[in-house]
XYZ file of N, CA and C in Angstrom:
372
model
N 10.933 -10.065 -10.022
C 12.308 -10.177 -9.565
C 12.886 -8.805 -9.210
N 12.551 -7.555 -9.922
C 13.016 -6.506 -9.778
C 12.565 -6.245 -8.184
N 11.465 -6.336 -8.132
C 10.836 -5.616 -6.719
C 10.750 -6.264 -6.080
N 11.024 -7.712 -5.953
C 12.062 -8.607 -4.799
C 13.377 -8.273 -4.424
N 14.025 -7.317 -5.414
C 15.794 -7.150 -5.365
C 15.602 -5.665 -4.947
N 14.562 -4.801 -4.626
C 14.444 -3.543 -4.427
C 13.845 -3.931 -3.025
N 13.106 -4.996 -2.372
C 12.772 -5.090 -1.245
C 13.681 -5.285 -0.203
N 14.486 -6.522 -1.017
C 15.508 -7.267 -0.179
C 16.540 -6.166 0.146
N 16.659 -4.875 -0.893
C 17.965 -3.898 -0.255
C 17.211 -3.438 1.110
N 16.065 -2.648 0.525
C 15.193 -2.164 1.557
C 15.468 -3.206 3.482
N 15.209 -4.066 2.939
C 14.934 -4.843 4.416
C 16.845 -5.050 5.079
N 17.107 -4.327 3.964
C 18.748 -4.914 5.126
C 19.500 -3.114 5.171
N 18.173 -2.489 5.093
C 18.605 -0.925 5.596
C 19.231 -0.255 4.884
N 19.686 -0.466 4.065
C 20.345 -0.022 2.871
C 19.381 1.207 1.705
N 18.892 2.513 2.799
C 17.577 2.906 2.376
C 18.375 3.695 0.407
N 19.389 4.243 0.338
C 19.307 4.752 -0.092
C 19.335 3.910 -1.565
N 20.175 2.454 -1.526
C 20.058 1.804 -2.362
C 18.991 1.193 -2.797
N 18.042 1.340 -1.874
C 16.794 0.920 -1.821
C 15.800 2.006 -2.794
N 15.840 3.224 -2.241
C 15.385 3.887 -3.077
C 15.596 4.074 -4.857
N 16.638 3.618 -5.068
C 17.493 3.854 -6.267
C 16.472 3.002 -6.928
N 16.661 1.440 -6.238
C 15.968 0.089 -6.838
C 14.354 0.548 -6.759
N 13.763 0.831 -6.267
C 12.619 1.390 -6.173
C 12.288 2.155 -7.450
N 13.041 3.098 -7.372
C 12.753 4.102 -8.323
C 12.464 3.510 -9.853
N 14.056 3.050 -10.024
C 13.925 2.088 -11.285
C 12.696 1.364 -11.619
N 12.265 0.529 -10.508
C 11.261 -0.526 -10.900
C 10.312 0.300 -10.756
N 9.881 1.178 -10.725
C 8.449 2.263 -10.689
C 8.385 2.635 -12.017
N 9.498 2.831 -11.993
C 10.053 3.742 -14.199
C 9.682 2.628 -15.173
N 9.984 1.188 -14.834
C 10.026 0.139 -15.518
C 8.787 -0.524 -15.500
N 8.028 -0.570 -14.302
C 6.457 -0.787 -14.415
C 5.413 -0.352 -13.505
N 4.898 1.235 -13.685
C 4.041 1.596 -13.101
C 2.678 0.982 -13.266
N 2.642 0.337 -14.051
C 1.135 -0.493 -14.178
C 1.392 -1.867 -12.818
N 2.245 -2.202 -13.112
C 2.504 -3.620 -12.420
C 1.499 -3.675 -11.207
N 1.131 -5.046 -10.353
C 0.516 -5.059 -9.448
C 1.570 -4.448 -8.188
N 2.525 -4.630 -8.127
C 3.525 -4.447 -7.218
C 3.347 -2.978 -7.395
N 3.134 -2.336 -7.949
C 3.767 -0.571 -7.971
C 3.381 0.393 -7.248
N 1.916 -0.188 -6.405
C 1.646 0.874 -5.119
C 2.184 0.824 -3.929
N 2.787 -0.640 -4.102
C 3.878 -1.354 -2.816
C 5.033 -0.103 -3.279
N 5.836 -0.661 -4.053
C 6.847 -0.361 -4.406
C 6.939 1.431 -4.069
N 5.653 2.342 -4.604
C 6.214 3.287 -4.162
C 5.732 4.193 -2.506
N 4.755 3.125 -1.972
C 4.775 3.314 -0.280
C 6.411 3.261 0.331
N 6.886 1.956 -0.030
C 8.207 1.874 0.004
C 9.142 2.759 -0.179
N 9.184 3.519 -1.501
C 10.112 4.585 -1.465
C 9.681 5.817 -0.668
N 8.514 6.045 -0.240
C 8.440 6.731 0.909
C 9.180 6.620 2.168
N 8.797 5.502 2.394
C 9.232 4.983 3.918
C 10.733 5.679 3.800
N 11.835 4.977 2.576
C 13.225 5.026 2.315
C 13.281 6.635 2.677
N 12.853 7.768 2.713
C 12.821 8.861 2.899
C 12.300 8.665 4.629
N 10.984 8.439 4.669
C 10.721 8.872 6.165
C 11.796 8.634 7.400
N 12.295 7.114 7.152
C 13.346 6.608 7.683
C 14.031 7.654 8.306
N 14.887 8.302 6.963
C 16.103 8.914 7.087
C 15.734 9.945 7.368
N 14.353 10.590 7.878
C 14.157 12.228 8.134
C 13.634 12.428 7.319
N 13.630 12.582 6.096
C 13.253 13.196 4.683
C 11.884 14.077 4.790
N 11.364 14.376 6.094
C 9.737 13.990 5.482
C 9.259 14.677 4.264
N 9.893 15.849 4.127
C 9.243 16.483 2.825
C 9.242 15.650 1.630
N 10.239 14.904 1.683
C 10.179 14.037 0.210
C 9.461 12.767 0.612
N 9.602 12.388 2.157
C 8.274 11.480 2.180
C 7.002 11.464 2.011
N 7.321 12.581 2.511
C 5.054 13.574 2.035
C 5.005 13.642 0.795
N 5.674 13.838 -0.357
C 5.435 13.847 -1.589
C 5.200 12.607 -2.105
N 6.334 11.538 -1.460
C 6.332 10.177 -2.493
C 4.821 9.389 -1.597
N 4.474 9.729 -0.335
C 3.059 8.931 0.237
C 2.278 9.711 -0.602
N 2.389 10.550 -1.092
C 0.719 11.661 -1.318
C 1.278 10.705 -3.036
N 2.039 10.903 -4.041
C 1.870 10.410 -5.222
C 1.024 8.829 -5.107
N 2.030 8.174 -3.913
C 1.027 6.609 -3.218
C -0.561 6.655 -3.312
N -0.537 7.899 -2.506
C -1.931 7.788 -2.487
C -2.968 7.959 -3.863
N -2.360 9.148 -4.492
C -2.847 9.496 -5.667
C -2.887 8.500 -6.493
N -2.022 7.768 -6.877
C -1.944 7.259 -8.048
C -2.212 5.887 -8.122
N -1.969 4.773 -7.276
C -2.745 3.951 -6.918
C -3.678 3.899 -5.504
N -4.917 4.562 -5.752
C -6.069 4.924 -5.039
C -6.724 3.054 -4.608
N -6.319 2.668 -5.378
C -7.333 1.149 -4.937
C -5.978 0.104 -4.742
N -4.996 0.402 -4.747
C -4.155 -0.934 -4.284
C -4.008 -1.017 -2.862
N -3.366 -1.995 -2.438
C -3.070 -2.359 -1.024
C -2.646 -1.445 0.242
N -1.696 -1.234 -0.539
C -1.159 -0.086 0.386
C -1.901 1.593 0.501
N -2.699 1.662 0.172
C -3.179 2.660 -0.366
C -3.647 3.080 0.890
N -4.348 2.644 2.009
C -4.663 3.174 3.141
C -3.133 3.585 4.158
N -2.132 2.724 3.636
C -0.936 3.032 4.237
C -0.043 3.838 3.860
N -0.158 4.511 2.856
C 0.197 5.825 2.131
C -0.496 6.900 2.871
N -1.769 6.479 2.603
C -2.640 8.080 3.325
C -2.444 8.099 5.176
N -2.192 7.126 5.679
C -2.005 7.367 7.321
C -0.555 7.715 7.194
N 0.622 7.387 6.490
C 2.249 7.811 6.437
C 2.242 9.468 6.416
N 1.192 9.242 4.915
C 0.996 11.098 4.444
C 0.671 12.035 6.125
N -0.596 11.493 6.646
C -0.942 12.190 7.876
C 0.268 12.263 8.834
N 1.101 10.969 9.099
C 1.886 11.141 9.983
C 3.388 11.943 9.388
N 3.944 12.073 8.573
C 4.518 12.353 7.680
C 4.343 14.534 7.876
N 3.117 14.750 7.283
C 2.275 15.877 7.405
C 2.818 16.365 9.080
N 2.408 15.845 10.209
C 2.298 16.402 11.345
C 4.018 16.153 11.695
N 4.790 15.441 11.183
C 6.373 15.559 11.385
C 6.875 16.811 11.027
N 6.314 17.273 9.846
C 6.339 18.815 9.805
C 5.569 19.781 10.015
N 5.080 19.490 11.070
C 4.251 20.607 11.785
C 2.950 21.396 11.009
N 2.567 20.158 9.776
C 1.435 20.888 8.902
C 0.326 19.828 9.703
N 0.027 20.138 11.030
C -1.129 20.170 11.352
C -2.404 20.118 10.806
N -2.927 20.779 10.101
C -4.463 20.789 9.352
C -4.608 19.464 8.119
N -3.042 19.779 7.536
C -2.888 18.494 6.397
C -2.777 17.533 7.071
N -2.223 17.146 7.926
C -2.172 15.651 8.291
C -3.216 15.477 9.448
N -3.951 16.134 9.741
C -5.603 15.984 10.096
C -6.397 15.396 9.352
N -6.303 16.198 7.945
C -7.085 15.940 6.509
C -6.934 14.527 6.580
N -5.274 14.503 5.835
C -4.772 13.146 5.518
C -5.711 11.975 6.899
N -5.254 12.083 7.649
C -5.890 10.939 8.597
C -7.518 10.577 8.930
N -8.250 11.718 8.634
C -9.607 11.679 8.397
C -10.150 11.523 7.417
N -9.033 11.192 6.148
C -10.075 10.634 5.432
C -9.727 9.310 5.019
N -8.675 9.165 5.960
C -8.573 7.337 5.969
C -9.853 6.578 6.344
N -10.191 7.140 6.800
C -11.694 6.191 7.699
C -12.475 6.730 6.808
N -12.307 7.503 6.208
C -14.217 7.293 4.916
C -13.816 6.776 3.858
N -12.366 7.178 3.433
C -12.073 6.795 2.072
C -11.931 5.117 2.055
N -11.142 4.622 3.395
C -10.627 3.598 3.411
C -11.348 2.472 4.847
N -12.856 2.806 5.103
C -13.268 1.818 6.121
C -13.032 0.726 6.211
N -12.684 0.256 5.370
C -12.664 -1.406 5.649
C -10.723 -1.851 5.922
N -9.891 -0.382 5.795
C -8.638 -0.835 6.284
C -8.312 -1.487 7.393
N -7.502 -2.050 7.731
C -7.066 -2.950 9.060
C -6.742 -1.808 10.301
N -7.263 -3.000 10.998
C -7.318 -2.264 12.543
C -6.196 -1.837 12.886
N -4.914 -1.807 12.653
C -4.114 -1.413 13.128
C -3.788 0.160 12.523
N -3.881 0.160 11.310
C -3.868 1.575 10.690
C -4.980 2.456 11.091
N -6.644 1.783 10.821
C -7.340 2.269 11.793
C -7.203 3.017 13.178
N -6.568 2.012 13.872
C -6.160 2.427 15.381
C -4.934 3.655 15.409
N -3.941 3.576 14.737
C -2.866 4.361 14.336
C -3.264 5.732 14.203
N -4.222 5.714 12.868
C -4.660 6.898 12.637
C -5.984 7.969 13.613
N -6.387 6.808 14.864
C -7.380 7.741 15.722
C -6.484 8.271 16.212
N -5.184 7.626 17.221
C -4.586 7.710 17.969
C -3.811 8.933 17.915
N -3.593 9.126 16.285
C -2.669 10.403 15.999
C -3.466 11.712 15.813
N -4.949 11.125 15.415
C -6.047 12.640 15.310
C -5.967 13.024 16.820
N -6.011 11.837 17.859
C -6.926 12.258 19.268
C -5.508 13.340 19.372
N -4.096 12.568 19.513
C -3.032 13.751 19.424
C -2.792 15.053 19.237
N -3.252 15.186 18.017
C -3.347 16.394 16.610
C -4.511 17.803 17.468
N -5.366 16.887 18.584
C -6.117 17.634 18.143
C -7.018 17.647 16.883
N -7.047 16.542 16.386
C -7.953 17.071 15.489
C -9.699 17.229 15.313
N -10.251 17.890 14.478
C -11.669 18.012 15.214
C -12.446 16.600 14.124
């Protein structure tokens, strides 16, 4: 219920209240199955609004900390894109190249996302 009432702010744009609810329900159950959702999500609530530095932090904890949940390939392509919003080039190279070893079997669309932004980047 919590991270239904932290989604539902989320989806009606309401990022910052969103984040708040986020936060809470991360504090309240980082084990939960929901909690790698929940904190891709409080990324986004940052990327949204510009934030990226605090979005690059809250995708890279995404990534770190739940390594095998769902979102977990969508943390590390945010991180890359996230990364090259601030002009850290080499990191969000990293970040996006190792979506495809770490994460092959992610969906084609993140797949596709993340060539699209290396072929961009430049990256090698």
């Amino acid at each position: 219920e919590q991270y239904d009432y932290a989604f539902d702010i989320l989806r009606q744009a309401e990022y910052g209240r969103a984040e708040l609810a986020l936060r809470l329900f991360l504090e309240a159950n980082p084990q939960d199955v929901l909690a790698g959702n929940a904190q891709y999500w409080l990324g986004e609530t940052f990327y949204v609004r510009g934030d990226f530095e605090q979005a690059a932090v809250e995708f890279l904890s995404g990534y770190q900390t739940y390594p095998t949940g769902n979102k977990a390939p969508d943390n590390l392509l945010k991180l890359g894109l996230t990364m090259a919003r601030l002009g850290q080039t080499d990191g969000a190279c990293t970040a996006l190249s190792r979506l495809s070893t770490e994460y092959p079997d992610a969906n084609d669309t993140i797949q596709r996302r993340a060539q699209t932004e290396r072929a961009r980047l430049s990256c090698s």
